């Protein structure tokens, strides 16, 4: 028996006004791409135009944190340059046993290796520590540092959970994000939020409302942007394709992007093998070794207005077996993808 809930007219209006997808898979991607994604074996490469736009291949340095800590940025950047990367997304500005480095030195080092700093992850807030390096506690310092590095984007991988998992709690978090976005925009930067799977879960007080839809509806699209972690979005599709009462609530991560492509300047490209016995429905693997169809996904985004110019693709693996091998394989795979097979 389905659960009866009270509708929120204001939230419904905002979702409709901003073209939100709700719980149903949108028709745009289905019409463009077909309902079923091809298997990994069917995704061959050819001699057509590269799927990956030139100059837009990056890597999230969290994937290489062991090498940054042990070897320092210089040696890591030298390898990334050799592997053909164009951009890096920072995950902290220190380098462990390799010694201290200043932000001007880090910026120059990045540039000297043919790389661009495209963004950085900073925590949203910290409970009980007014001096914490977060957006909530030290917004000015966070933006000062991003500006010193010449970043165009500055964001957080923290979920909007500061005030709980209710609709009103996420509305309050959205207000915070709008504040950070306005401050970033005043300095010529874009503030962004990076998702994990749980952002696509349902509000504890409104089991018919997906929390990610609240975030999109309540944040100003001119102030707050999204970095879709594609792996976690597909894990969410597996985990949260039904409401708590068992009623279907399907969605396609790609539909969100195609509906509002301007809100998604950045993406995390990580891969997974299907495993229905796993909590997330996938086991994380190196990019190219899994079942997420990046030929389909990147091609579709690139076909949007300004798609080959306005989006940046950051390879990532949370815990690679060997991080340099991961970086090398990811670059080779993504650069090998072609739009048309010959």
Tab-separated table of C-alpha atoms in Angstrom:
chain	number	residue	atom	x	y	z
A	1	UNK	CA	0.000	0.000	0.000
A	2	UNK	CA	1.460	3.374	-0.983
A	3	UNK	CA	2.053	6.004	1.658
A	4	UNK	CA	-0.083	9.114	1.474
A	5	UNK	CA	1.808	12.387	1.961
A	6	UNK	CA	0.991	16.055	1.985
A	7	UNK	CA	2.293	17.999	-0.965
A	8	UNK	CA	4.401	21.154	-0.622
A	9	UNK	CA	3.019	23.588	-3.243
A	10	UNK	CA	6.009	25.945	-3.018
A	11	UNK	CA	8.579	23.185	-3.524
A	12	UNK	CA	6.500	21.697	-6.327
A	13	UNK	CA	6.390	25.077	-8.041
A	14	UNK	CA	10.155	25.504	-7.794
A	15	UNK	CA	10.837	22.026	-9.105
A	16	UNK	CA	8.519	22.621	-12.055
A	17	UNK	CA	9.866	26.119	-12.727
A	18	UNK	CA	13.460	24.962	-12.852
A	19	UNK	CA	12.639	21.918	-14.930
A	20	UNK	CA	13.457	19.352	-12.294
A	21	UNK	CA	13.059	15.727	-13.159
A	22	UNK	CA	11.332	14.442	-10.031
A	23	UNK	CA	11.358	10.698	-9.598
A	24	UNK	CA	10.716	9.644	-13.171
A	25	UNK	CA	13.437	9.178	-15.725
A	26	UNK	CA	13.312	12.061	-18.172
A	27	UNK	CA	12.442	11.519	-21.780
A	28	UNK	CA	15.275	13.641	-23.165
A	29	UNK	CA	18.058	11.125	-22.652
A	30	UNK	CA	15.854	8.190	-23.608
A	31	UNK	CA	15.013	9.778	-26.934
A	32	UNK	CA	18.594	10.758	-27.605
A	33	UNK	CA	20.344	7.640	-26.394
A	34	UNK	CA	17.844	4.798	-26.208
A	35	UNK	CA	16.525	3.309	-23.029
A	36	UNK	CA	19.227	0.705	-22.533
A	37	UNK	CA	22.944	1.441	-22.298
A	38	UNK	CA	25.202	-0.941	-24.236
A	39	UNK	CA	27.340	-3.386	-22.340
A	40	UNK	CA	31.022	-2.713	-21.718
A	41	UNK	CA	31.926	-5.233	-24.403
A	42	UNK	CA	29.927	-3.292	-26.983
A	43	UNK	CA	31.702	0.007	-26.333
A	44	UNK	CA	34.472	-0.102	-28.891
A	45	UNK	CA	36.725	2.692	-30.023
A	46	UNK	CA	37.176	3.856	-33.592
A	47	UNK	CA	38.593	6.624	-35.718
A	48	UNK	CA	35.845	9.201	-35.251
A	49	UNK	CA	36.036	12.421	-33.271
A	50	UNK	CA	37.305	11.881	-29.711
A	51	UNK	CA	34.497	11.732	-27.182
A	52	UNK	CA	36.608	13.677	-24.696
A	53	UNK	CA	36.853	17.374	-25.641
A	54	UNK	CA	40.424	18.636	-26.043
A	55	UNK	CA	41.969	20.262	-22.996
A	56	UNK	CA	39.301	18.984	-20.595
A	57	UNK	CA	40.845	15.858	-19.038
A	58	UNK	CA	41.615	16.286	-15.362
A	59	UNK	CA	42.197	14.210	-12.278
A	60	UNK	CA	41.093	14.613	-8.667
A	61	UNK	CA	44.325	14.603	-6.652
A	62	UNK	CA	42.640	12.702	-3.819
A	63	UNK	CA	43.216	9.639	-6.004
A	64	UNK	CA	46.965	10.331	-5.798
A	65	UNK	CA	47.145	11.400	-2.156
A	66	UNK	CA	49.654	8.663	-1.341
A	67	UNK	CA	52.016	9.878	-4.050
A	68	UNK	CA	51.557	13.568	-3.211
A	69	UNK	CA	52.363	12.845	0.437
A	70	UNK	CA	55.392	10.669	-0.307
A	71	UNK	CA	56.850	12.335	-3.413
A	72	UNK	CA	55.442	15.867	-3.500
A	73	UNK	CA	53.486	17.744	-6.110
A	74	UNK	CA	56.404	18.183	-8.537
A	75	UNK	CA	56.924	14.468	-9.151
A	76	UNK	CA	53.203	13.790	-9.272
A	77	UNK	CA	52.614	16.605	-11.766
A	78	UNK	CA	55.489	15.349	-13.923
A	79	UNK	CA	53.759	11.980	-14.186
A	80	UNK	CA	50.387	13.547	-14.913
A	81	UNK	CA	51.942	15.633	-17.664
A	82	UNK	CA	53.447	12.476	-19.131
A	83	UNK	CA	50.065	10.719	-18.964
A	84	UNK	CA	48.423	13.539	-20.953
A	85	UNK	CA	46.348	15.304	-18.309
A	86	UNK	CA	45.275	18.905	-18.793
A	87	UNK	CA	43.842	19.801	-15.381
A	88	UNK	CA	43.963	18.940	-11.695
A	89	UNK	CA	41.402	19.298	-8.944
A	90	UNK	CA	43.084	19.850	-5.590
A	91	UNK	CA	42.260	17.889	-2.459
A	92	UNK	CA	44.347	19.958	-0.054
A	93	UNK	CA	47.383	22.141	-0.570
A	94	UNK	CA	50.055	20.341	1.484
A	95	UNK	CA	52.390	17.528	0.512
A	96	UNK	CA	53.326	15.598	3.640
A	97	UNK	CA	56.891	14.369	3.908
A	98	UNK	CA	57.864	16.174	0.706
A	99	UNK	CA	58.056	19.454	2.638
A	100	UNK	CA	56.207	22.748	2.868
A	101	UNK	CA	54.945	24.525	-0.232
A	102	UNK	CA	53.289	27.931	-0.597
A	103	UNK	CA	50.233	28.589	-2.713
A	104	UNK	CA	52.187	30.734	-5.235
A	105	UNK	CA	54.710	27.902	-5.537
A	106	UNK	CA	51.926	25.358	-6.025
A	107	UNK	CA	50.272	27.496	-8.695
A	108	UNK	CA	53.550	27.921	-10.571
A	109	UNK	CA	54.383	24.232	-10.256
A	110	UNK	CA	50.999	23.299	-11.686
A	111	UNK	CA	51.460	25.649	-14.621
A	112	UNK	CA	55.084	24.586	-15.239
A	113	UNK	CA	53.871	21.042	-15.897
A	114	UNK	CA	51.273	22.149	-18.447
A	115	UNK	CA	48.391	21.697	-16.019
A	116	UNK	CA	45.579	23.969	-14.874
A	117	UNK	CA	44.047	24.006	-11.436
A	118	UNK	CA	40.341	23.651	-12.202
A	119	UNK	CA	38.863	23.364	-8.717
A	120	UNK	CA	39.331	22.302	-5.114
A	121	UNK	CA	37.389	20.516	-2.394
A	122	UNK	CA	36.965	22.166	1.014
A	123	UNK	CA	34.706	20.984	3.841
A	124	UNK	CA	31.298	22.638	4.202
A	125	UNK	CA	31.334	23.037	8.009
A	126	UNK	CA	32.818	21.691	11.221
A	127	UNK	CA	30.883	21.267	14.454
A	128	UNK	CA	32.494	22.896	17.469
A	129	UNK	CA	35.587	24.344	15.794
A	130	UNK	CA	35.233	28.037	14.903
A	131	UNK	CA	38.717	28.055	13.389
A	132	UNK	CA	38.163	25.121	11.049
A	133	UNK	CA	39.151	25.510	7.404
A	134	UNK	CA	35.622	25.248	6.024
A	135	UNK	CA	33.180	27.376	4.083
A	136	UNK	CA	31.029	27.917	7.173
A	137	UNK	CA	33.847	28.846	9.546
A	138	UNK	CA	36.435	30.502	7.261
A	139	UNK	CA	34.796	31.542	4.000
A	140	UNK	CA	37.123	34.481	3.346
A	141	UNK	CA	40.285	32.386	3.835
A	142	UNK	CA	38.934	29.585	1.645
A	143	UNK	CA	38.204	32.032	-1.158
A	144	UNK	CA	41.521	33.866	-0.664
A	145	UNK	CA	43.395	30.601	-1.169
A	146	UNK	CA	41.353	29.596	-4.200
A	147	UNK	CA	41.976	32.994	-5.729
A	148	UNK	CA	45.716	32.727	-5.017
A	149	UNK	CA	45.735	29.473	-6.985
A	150	UNK	CA	43.848	31.060	-9.880
A	151	UNK	CA	40.939	28.645	-9.580
A	152	UNK	CA	37.725	29.139	-11.544
A	153	UNK	CA	35.795	26.773	-9.285
A	154	UNK	CA	35.824	26.199	-5.535
A	155	UNK	CA	33.579	23.628	-3.947
A	156	UNK	CA	32.789	21.038	-1.343
A	157	UNK	CA	32.352	17.283	-1.339
A	158	UNK	CA	30.364	17.568	1.885
A	159	UNK	CA	26.677	16.782	1.629
A	160	UNK	CA	24.056	19.357	2.695
A	161	UNK	CA	23.395	17.519	5.973
A	162	UNK	CA	24.248	20.334	8.381
A	163	UNK	CA	20.645	20.789	9.497
A	164	UNK	CA	19.436	17.232	9.048
A	165	UNK	CA	17.711	15.228	6.317
A	166	UNK	CA	14.371	17.028	6.215
A	167	UNK	CA	13.125	19.273	3.438
A	168	UNK	CA	13.481	22.341	5.656
A	169	UNK	CA	16.959	21.233	6.728
A	170	UNK	CA	18.078	21.093	3.111
A	171	UNK	CA	16.432	24.427	2.392
A	172	UNK	CA	18.597	25.924	5.148
A	173	UNK	CA	21.703	24.290	3.705
A	174	UNK	CA	20.747	25.680	0.293
A	175	UNK	CA	20.699	29.160	1.825
A	176	UNK	CA	24.259	28.589	3.047
A	177	UNK	CA	25.312	27.446	-0.406
A	178	UNK	CA	23.727	30.503	-2.003
A	179	UNK	CA	25.768	32.674	0.366
A	180	UNK	CA	29.006	30.898	-0.557
A	181	UNK	CA	28.082	31.068	-4.237
A	182	UNK	CA	27.505	34.810	-4.089
A	183	UNK	CA	30.840	35.338	-2.355
A	184	UNK	CA	32.622	33.146	-4.916
A	185	UNK	CA	30.945	34.878	-7.848
A	186	UNK	CA	32.074	38.264	-6.506
A	187	UNK	CA	35.636	37.002	-7.003
A	188	UNK	CA	35.044	35.527	-10.444
A	189	UNK	CA	34.680	31.924	-9.272
A	190	UNK	CA	31.913	29.329	-9.216
A	191	UNK	CA	30.949	27.529	-6.012
A	192	UNK	CA	30.010	23.869	-6.499
A	193	UNK	CA	28.843	20.833	-4.558
A	194	UNK	CA	30.031	17.284	-5.268
A	195	UNK	CA	27.538	14.490	-4.622
A	196	UNK	CA	27.790	11.070	-3.128
A	197	UNK	CA	24.959	8.534	-3.340
A	198	UNK	CA	23.044	9.744	-0.300
A	199	UNK	CA	22.115	13.103	-1.821
A	200	UNK	CA	19.627	11.167	-3.974
A	201	UNK	CA	17.867	9.651	-0.961
A	202	UNK	CA	14.507	10.844	0.327
A	203	UNK	CA	13.663	13.397	2.998
A	204	UNK	CA	12.941	11.875	6.392
A	205	UNK	CA	9.814	14.016	6.764
A	206	UNK	CA	8.714	13.763	3.135
A	207	UNK	CA	9.391	10.267	1.762
A	208	UNK	CA	8.033	11.361	-1.624
A	209	UNK	CA	10.726	14.064	-2.049
A	210	UNK	CA	14.227	13.316	-3.269
A	211	UNK	CA	16.692	15.508	-1.386
A	212	UNK	CA	18.789	16.236	-4.472
A	213	UNK	CA	15.719	17.838	-6.041
A	214	UNK	CA	15.388	20.094	-2.997
A	215	UNK	CA	19.011	21.181	-3.380
A	216	UNK	CA	18.513	21.999	-7.050
A	217	UNK	CA	15.229	23.791	-6.481
A	218	UNK	CA	16.383	25.881	-3.529
A	219	UNK	CA	19.818	26.960	-4.757
A	220	UNK	CA	20.194	29.843	-7.177
A	221	UNK	CA	21.407	28.412	-10.523
A	222	UNK	CA	23.498	31.531	-11.034
A	223	UNK	CA	25.308	31.003	-7.727
A	224	UNK	CA	25.486	27.276	-6.984
A	225	UNK	CA	26.812	24.668	-9.406
A	226	UNK	CA	27.154	20.905	-9.264
A	227	UNK	CA	29.999	18.503	-9.792
A	228	UNK	CA	28.329	15.205	-10.576
A	229	UNK	CA	30.254	12.206	-9.340
A	230	UNK	CA	28.920	9.855	-11.968
A	231	UNK	CA	29.791	6.657	-10.125
A	232	UNK	CA	27.984	7.741	-6.971
A	233	UNK	CA	25.011	8.941	-9.005
A	234	UNK	CA	24.674	5.488	-10.563
A	235	UNK	CA	25.106	3.883	-7.144
A	236	UNK	CA	22.234	6.127	-5.997
A	237	UNK	CA	20.154	4.958	-8.950
A	238	UNK	CA	20.597	1.436	-7.618
A	239	UNK	CA	20.046	2.287	-3.952
A	240	UNK	CA	17.304	4.893	-4.212
A	241	UNK	CA	15.310	3.770	-7.220
A	242	UNK	CA	12.494	2.962	-4.798
A	243	UNK	CA	11.007	4.882	-1.907
A	244	UNK	CA	10.967	3.440	1.597
A	245	UNK	CA	7.481	2.035	1.011
A	246	UNK	CA	8.692	0.163	-2.074
A	247	UNK	CA	7.046	2.335	-4.727
A	248	UNK	CA	9.216	2.888	-7.805
A	249	UNK	CA	11.200	6.129	-8.046
A	250	UNK	CA	13.506	5.628	-11.044
A	251	UNK	CA	15.859	8.278	-12.362
A	252	UNK	CA	18.748	8.513	-14.807
A	253	UNK	CA	21.745	10.600	-13.638
A	254	UNK	CA	22.335	11.765	-17.187
A	255	UNK	CA	18.834	13.236	-17.373
A	256	UNK	CA	19.674	15.656	-14.590
A	257	UNK	CA	22.631	16.971	-16.577
A	258	UNK	CA	20.848	17.171	-19.918
A	259	UNK	CA	18.010	19.112	-18.313
A	260	UNK	CA	20.324	21.790	-16.880
A	261	UNK	CA	23.779	21.352	-18.447
A	262	UNK	CA	24.930	24.830	-17.426
A	263	UNK	CA	24.742	23.802	-13.769
A	264	UNK	CA	27.286	20.999	-14.199
A	265	UNK	CA	30.682	22.435	-15.141
A	266	UNK	CA	32.598	19.591	-13.467
A	267	UNK	CA	32.306	15.810	-13.377
A	268	UNK	CA	34.052	13.010	-11.529
A	269	UNK	CA	34.740	10.074	-13.808
A	270	UNK	CA	35.081	6.897	-11.778
A	271	UNK	CA	34.066	3.416	-12.814
A	272	UNK	CA	32.393	0.400	-11.270
A	273	UNK	CA	31.590	-3.208	-12.021
A	274	UNK	CA	27.957	-4.187	-11.526
A	275	UNK	CA	27.462	-6.242	-8.379
A	276	UNK	CA	23.882	-6.539	-7.185
A	277	UNK	CA	25.087	-8.048	-3.909
A	278	UNK	CA	27.025	-4.897	-3.017
A	279	UNK	CA	25.360	-2.086	-1.098
A	280	UNK	CA	25.907	0.377	-3.954
A	281	UNK	CA	25.245	-2.047	-6.802
A	282	UNK	CA	28.827	-1.569	-8.028
A	283	UNK	CA	32.396	-2.345	-7.043
A	284	UNK	CA	34.711	0.589	-7.742
A	285	UNK	CA	37.413	-0.158	-10.340
A	286	UNK	CA	39.828	1.769	-12.534
A	287	UNK	CA	38.243	3.866	-15.275
A	288	UNK	CA	37.717	1.638	-18.298
A	289	UNK	CA	37.539	-1.590	-16.313
A	290	UNK	CA	33.901	-1.206	-15.300
A	291	UNK	CA	30.386	-1.057	-16.672
A	292	UNK	CA	29.583	2.662	-16.651
A	293	UNK	CA	29.245	3.746	-20.265
A	294	UNK	CA	31.369	6.864	-20.481
A	295	UNK	CA	31.248	6.932	-24.249
A	296	UNK	CA	27.483	7.407	-23.962
A	297	UNK	CA	27.597	9.811	-21.037
A	298	UNK	CA	30.328	12.192	-22.222
A	299	UNK	CA	29.034	12.186	-25.799
A	300	UNK	CA	25.551	13.184	-24.652
A	301	UNK	CA	26.826	16.024	-22.463
A	302	UNK	CA	29.112	17.230	-25.236
A	303	UNK	CA	26.123	17.558	-27.564
A	304	UNK	CA	24.509	20.181	-25.327
A	305	UNK	CA	24.999	23.866	-26.036
A	306	UNK	CA	28.634	24.670	-25.303
A	307	UNK	CA	29.091	21.081	-24.165
A	308	UNK	CA	32.577	20.545	-25.533
A	309	UNK	CA	33.752	23.853	-24.085
A	310	UNK	CA	32.022	24.220	-20.737
A	311	UNK	CA	32.501	20.845	-19.011
A	312	UNK	CA	35.542	19.342	-17.308
A	313	UNK	CA	36.094	15.650	-16.635
A	314	UNK	CA	38.122	14.589	-13.593
A	315	UNK	CA	39.217	10.956	-13.340
A	316	UNK	CA	38.980	9.564	-9.822
A	317	UNK	CA	39.229	6.388	-7.784
A	318	UNK	CA	38.738	6.546	-4.024
A	319	UNK	CA	41.249	3.778	-3.267
A	320	UNK	CA	43.191	2.669	-6.346
A	321	UNK	CA	45.430	-0.370	-6.055
A	322	UNK	CA	48.305	1.638	-7.557
A	323	UNK	CA	47.520	5.296	-8.044
A	324	UNK	CA	49.948	6.088	-10.886
A	325	UNK	CA	48.743	3.016	-12.779
A	326	UNK	CA	45.164	4.196	-12.253
A	327	UNK	CA	45.992	7.668	-13.577
A	328	UNK	CA	47.761	6.288	-16.632
A	329	UNK	CA	45.008	3.786	-17.485
A	330	UNK	CA	42.234	6.327	-16.984
A	331	UNK	CA	43.813	8.848	-19.326
A	332	UNK	CA	44.509	6.226	-21.989
A	333	UNK	CA	40.963	4.862	-21.846
A	334	UNK	CA	39.144	8.185	-21.921
A	335	UNK	CA	41.296	9.507	-24.740
A	336	UNK	CA	40.686	6.319	-26.757
A	337	UNK	CA	36.893	6.739	-26.866
A	338	UNK	CA	35.502	7.856	-30.240
A	339	UNK	CA	32.024	9.048	-31.133
A	340	UNK	CA	31.773	6.917	-34.286
A	341	UNK	CA	33.332	3.543	-34.880
A	342	UNK	CA	34.956	2.860	-38.216
